[in-house]
Coordinates of C-alpha atoms in Angstrom, one line a residue:
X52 CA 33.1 39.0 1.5
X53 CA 30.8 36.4 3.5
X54 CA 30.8 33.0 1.5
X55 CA 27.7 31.2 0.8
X56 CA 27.0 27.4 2.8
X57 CA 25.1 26.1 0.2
X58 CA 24.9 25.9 -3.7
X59 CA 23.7 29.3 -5.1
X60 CA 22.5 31.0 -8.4
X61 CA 22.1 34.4 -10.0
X62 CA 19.1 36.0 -10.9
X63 CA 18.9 39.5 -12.5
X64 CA 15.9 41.5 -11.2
X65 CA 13.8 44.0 -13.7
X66 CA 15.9 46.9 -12.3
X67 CA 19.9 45.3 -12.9
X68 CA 20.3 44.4 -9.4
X69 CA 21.6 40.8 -9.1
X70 CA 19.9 38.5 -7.0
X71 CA 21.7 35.5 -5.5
X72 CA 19.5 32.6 -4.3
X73 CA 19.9 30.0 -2.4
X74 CA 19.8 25.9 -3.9
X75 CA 18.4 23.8 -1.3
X76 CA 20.1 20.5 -1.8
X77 CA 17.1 18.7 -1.9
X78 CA 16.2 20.4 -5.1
X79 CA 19.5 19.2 -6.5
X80 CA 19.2 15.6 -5.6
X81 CA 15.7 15.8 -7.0
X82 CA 16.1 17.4 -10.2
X83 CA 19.1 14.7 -10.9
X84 CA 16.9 11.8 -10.1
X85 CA 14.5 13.3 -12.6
X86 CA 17.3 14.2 -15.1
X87 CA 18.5 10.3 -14.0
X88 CA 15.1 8.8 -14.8
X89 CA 14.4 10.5 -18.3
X90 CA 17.7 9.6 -19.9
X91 CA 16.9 5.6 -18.6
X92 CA 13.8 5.7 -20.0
X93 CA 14.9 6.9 -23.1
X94 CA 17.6 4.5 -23.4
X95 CA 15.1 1.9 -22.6
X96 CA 13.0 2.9 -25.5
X97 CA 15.9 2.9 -27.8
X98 CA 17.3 -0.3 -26.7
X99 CA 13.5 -2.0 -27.6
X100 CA 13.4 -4.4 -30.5
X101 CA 11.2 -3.4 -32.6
X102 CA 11.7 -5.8 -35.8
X103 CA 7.9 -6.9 -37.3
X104 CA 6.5 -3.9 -35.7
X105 CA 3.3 -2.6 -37.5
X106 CA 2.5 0.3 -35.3
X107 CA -0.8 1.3 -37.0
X108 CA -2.2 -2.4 -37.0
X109 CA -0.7 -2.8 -33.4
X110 CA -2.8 0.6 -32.4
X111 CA -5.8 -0.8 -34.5
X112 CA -5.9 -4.4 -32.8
X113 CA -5.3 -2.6 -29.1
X114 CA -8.1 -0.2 -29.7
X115 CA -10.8 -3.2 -30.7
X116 CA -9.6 -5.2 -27.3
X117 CA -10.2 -2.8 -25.4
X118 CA -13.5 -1.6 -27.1
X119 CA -14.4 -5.7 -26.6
X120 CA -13.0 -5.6 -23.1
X121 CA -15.0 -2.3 -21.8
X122 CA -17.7 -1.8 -24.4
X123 CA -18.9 -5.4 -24.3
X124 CA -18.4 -7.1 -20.5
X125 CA -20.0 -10.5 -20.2
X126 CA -19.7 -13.5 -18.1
X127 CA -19.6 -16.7 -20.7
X128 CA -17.5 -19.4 -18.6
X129 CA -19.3 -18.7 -15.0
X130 CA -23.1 -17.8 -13.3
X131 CA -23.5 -14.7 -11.5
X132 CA -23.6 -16.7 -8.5
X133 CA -20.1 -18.4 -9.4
X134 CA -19.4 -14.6 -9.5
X135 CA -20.2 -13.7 -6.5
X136 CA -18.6 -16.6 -5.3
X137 CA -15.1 -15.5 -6.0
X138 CA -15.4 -12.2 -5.0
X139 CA -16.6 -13.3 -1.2
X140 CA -13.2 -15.7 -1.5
X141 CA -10.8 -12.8 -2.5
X142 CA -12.4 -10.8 0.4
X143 CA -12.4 -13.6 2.8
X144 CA -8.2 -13.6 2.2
X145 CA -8.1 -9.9 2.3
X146 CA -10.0 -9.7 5.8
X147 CA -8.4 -12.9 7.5
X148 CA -4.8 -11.2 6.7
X149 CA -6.1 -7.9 7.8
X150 CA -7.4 -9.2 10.7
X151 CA -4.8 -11.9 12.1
X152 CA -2.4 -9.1 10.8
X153 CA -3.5 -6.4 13.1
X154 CA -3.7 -8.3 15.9
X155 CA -0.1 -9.8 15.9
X156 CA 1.2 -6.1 14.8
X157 CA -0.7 -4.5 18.0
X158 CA 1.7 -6.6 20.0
X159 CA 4.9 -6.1 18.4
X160 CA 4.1 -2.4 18.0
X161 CA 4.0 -1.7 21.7
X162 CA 7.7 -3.7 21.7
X163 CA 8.5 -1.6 19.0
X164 CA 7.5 2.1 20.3
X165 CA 10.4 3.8 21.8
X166 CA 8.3 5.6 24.5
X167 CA 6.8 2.3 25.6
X168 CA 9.9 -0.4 25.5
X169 CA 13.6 -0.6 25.6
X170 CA 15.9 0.8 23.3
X171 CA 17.1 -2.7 22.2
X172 CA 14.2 -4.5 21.9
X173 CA 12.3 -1.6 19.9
X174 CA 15.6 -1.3 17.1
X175 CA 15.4 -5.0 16.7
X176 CA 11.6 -5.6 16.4
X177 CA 12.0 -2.6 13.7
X178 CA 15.0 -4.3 12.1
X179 CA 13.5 -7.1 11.3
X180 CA 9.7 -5.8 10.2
X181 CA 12.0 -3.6 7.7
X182 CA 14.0 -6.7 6.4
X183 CA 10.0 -8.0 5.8
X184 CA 8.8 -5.2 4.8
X185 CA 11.1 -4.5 2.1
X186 CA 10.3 -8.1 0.2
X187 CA 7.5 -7.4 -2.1
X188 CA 4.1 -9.5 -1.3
X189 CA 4.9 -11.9 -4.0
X190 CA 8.0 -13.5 -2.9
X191 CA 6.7 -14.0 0.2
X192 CA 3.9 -15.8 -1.0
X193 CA 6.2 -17.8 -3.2
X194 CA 8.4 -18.3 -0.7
X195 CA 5.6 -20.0 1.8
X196 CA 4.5 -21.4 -1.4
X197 CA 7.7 -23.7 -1.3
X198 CA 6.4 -25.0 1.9
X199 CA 2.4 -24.7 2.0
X200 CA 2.3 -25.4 -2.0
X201 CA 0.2 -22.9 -3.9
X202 CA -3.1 -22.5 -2.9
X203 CA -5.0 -19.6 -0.6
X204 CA -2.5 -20.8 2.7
X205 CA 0.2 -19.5 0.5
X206 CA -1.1 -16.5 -0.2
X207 CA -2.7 -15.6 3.5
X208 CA 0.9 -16.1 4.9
X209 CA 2.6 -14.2 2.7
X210 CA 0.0 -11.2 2.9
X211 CA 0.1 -11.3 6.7
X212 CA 4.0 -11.2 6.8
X213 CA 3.6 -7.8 5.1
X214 CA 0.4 -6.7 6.7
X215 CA 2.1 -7.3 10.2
X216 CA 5.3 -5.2 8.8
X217 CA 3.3 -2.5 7.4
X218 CA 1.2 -2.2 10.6
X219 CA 3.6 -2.5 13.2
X220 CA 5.6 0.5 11.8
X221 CA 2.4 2.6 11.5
X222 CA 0.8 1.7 15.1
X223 CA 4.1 2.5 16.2
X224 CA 4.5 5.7 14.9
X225 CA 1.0 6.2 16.3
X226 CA 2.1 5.1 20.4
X227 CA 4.7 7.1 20.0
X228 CA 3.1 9.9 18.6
X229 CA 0.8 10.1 21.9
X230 CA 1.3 13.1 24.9
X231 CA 4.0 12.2 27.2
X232 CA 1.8 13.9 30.5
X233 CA -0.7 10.6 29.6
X234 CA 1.9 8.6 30.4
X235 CA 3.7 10.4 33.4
X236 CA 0.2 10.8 34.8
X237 CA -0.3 6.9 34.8
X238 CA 3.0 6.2 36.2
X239 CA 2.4 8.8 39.1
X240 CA -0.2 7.0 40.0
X241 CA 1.4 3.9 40.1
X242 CA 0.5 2.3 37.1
X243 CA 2.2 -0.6 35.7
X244 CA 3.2 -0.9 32.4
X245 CA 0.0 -3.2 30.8
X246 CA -2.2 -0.8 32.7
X247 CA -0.6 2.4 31.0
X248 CA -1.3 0.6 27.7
X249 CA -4.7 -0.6 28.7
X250 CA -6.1 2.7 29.5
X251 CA -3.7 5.6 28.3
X252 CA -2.2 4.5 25.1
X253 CA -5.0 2.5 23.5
X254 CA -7.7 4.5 23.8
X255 CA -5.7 7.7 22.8
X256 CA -4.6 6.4 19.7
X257 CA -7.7 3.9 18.7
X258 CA -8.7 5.7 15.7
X259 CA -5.0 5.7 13.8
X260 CA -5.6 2.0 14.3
X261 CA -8.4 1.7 13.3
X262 CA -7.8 4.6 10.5
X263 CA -4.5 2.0 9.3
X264 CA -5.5 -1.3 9.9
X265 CA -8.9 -0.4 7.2
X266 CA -6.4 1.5 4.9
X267 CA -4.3 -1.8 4.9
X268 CA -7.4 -4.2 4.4
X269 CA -7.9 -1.8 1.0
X270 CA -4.2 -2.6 -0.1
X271 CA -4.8 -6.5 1.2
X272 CA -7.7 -6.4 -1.0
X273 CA -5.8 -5.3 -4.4
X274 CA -3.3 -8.1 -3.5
X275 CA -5.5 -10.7 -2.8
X276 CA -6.5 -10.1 -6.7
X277 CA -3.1 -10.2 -7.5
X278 CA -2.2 -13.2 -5.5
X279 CA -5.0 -14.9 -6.7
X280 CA -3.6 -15.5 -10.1
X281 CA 0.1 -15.2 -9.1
X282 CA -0.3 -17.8 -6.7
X283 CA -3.6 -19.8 -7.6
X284 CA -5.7 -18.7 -4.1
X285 CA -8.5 -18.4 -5.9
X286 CA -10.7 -15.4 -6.2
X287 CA -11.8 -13.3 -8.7
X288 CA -8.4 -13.1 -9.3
X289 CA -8.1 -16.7 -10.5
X290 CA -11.2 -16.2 -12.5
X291 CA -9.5 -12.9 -14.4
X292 CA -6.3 -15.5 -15.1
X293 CA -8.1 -17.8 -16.4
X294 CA -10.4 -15.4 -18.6
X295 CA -7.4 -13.6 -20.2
X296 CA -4.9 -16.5 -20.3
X297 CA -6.6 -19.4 -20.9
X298 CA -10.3 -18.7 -22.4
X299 CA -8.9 -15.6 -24.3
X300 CA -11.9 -14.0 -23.6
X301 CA -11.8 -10.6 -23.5
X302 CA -15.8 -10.1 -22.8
X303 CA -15.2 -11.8 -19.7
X304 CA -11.9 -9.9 -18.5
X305 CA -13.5 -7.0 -19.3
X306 CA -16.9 -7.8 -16.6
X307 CA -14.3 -9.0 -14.0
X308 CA -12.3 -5.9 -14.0
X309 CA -15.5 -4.1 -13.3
X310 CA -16.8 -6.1 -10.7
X311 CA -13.2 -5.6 -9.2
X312 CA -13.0 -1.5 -10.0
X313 CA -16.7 -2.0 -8.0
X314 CA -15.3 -3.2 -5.0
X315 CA -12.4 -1.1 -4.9
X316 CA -15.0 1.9 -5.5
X317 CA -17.7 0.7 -2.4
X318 CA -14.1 0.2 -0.3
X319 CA -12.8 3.8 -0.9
X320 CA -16.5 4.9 -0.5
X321 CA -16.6 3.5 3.4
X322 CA -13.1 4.2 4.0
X323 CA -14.2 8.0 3.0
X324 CA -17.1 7.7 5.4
X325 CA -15.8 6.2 8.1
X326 CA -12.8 8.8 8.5
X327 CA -14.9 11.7 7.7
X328 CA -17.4 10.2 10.3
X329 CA -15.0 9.1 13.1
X330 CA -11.1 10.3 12.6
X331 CA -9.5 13.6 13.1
X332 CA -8.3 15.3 9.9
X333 CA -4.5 14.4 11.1
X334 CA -6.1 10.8 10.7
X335 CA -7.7 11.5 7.1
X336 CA -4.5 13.5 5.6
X337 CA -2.6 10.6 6.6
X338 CA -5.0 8.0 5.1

């Protein structure tokens, strides 16, 4: 009797014959991560201390913040022009880490692309935009905090460290994703290596770039919010801080987080447009 490589079940079909399927093991590992995940959670919940909970009273208050929050929106501490203010500062940090970000990961990409460098320098230039990659945002801005001090230089360093991580393993992806004839036909010719980048690579793979450096100003964006607060940059962000920790005002909180749900709206709106517009559908699944 032949034996069976991989984990397998029985299933009985409407007319008694047995069926024997095969279990991928990706379905095991994934329904044990699930499993995993459920039983934490409710350990989690059980493990809560819940001593002086009113639950009703606790449902009652949430329900009149958040009608005060989303119902009510008004700006009480700042002008609209103060407003507007802060929102061209959170940008301003989100497009000069976009920016800077893209152009140092354009570099580092082409060192990092297997098809385009050597085998050592690529694995170590991926190495260590893992190692960065893999530190959230935040400590990075804390850690340049330690040395700037907090304010917006904080928080541009420590979103460009990520930005130039994030970027230089998606351009990378992208140069090496390009037809190999483009390449051979350049170095038939006699081509050197900054010309086959120049006028073969680039231009065959301008609109991922474009398509990933636009999707990362979006996330840069979100941060910059974040960082605003976390690491006193400024921004809307500082403004929302100080609105629901320090003024208590909930009218206020509520206005900022539609001005910011605004922005975030009028971004996915151009992002929409732009790859519908200029990017091949590989482009938008991707994005």
């Amino acid at each position: 009797m032949e034996t069976l490589s991989k984990p397998t079940y029985m299933k009985r079909n409407r007319d008694g014959s047995i069926l024997i399927k095969a279990r991928s093991k990706q379905q095991l590992v994934m329904r044990a991560t699930i499993g995993s995940l459920i039983i934490l959670s409710l350990i989690g919940f059980l493990l809560f201390d819940y001593t002086g909970l009113d639950l009703a009273s606790a449902i009652t208050e949430t329900a009149y913040n958040l009608k005060v929050m989303f119902v009510e929106p008004a700006l009480n501490h700042f002008s609209w022009g103060e407003a507007f203010y802060q929102v061209g500062i959170t940008l301003g940090l989100a497009v000069l880490s976009t920016v800077i970000g893209a152009v140092i990961a354009l570099f580092l990409s082409l060192m990092a692309a297997t098809n385009l460098s050597n085998a050592w320098v690529s694995k170590t230039v991926r190495i260590v935009v893992a190692f960065i990659r893999a530190v959230p945002t935040v400590l990075w801005v804390l850690i340049f905090a330690i040395a700037a001090g907090l304010g917006s230089e904080a928080a541009v360093l420590g979103m460009l460290f990520h930005s130039i991580a994030y970027l230089v393993k998606a351009f990378s992806e992208a140069f090496e994703e390009i037809d190999k004839g483009i390449i051979e036909a350049l170095q038939s010719t006699g081509s050197d290596w900054w010309h086959i980048v120049t006028h073969g690579v680039l231009p065959s793979t301008f609109t991922y770039l474009l398509s990933w450096t636009f999707l990362r100003f979006e996330i840069n964006f979100s941060v910059a919010v974040a960082m605003g607060a976390a690491a006193g940059a400024g921004g809307i962000g500082f403004e929302l801080f100080m609105a629901s920790g320090f003024y208590f005002d909930l009218s206020e909180v509520g206005f900022i987080t539609y001005a910011i749900l605004l922005i975030a709206i009028i971004l996915e709106v151009l992002s929409t447009q732009l790859k519908n517009r200029y990017f091949p559908a590989s482009v938008r699944s991707e994005g």
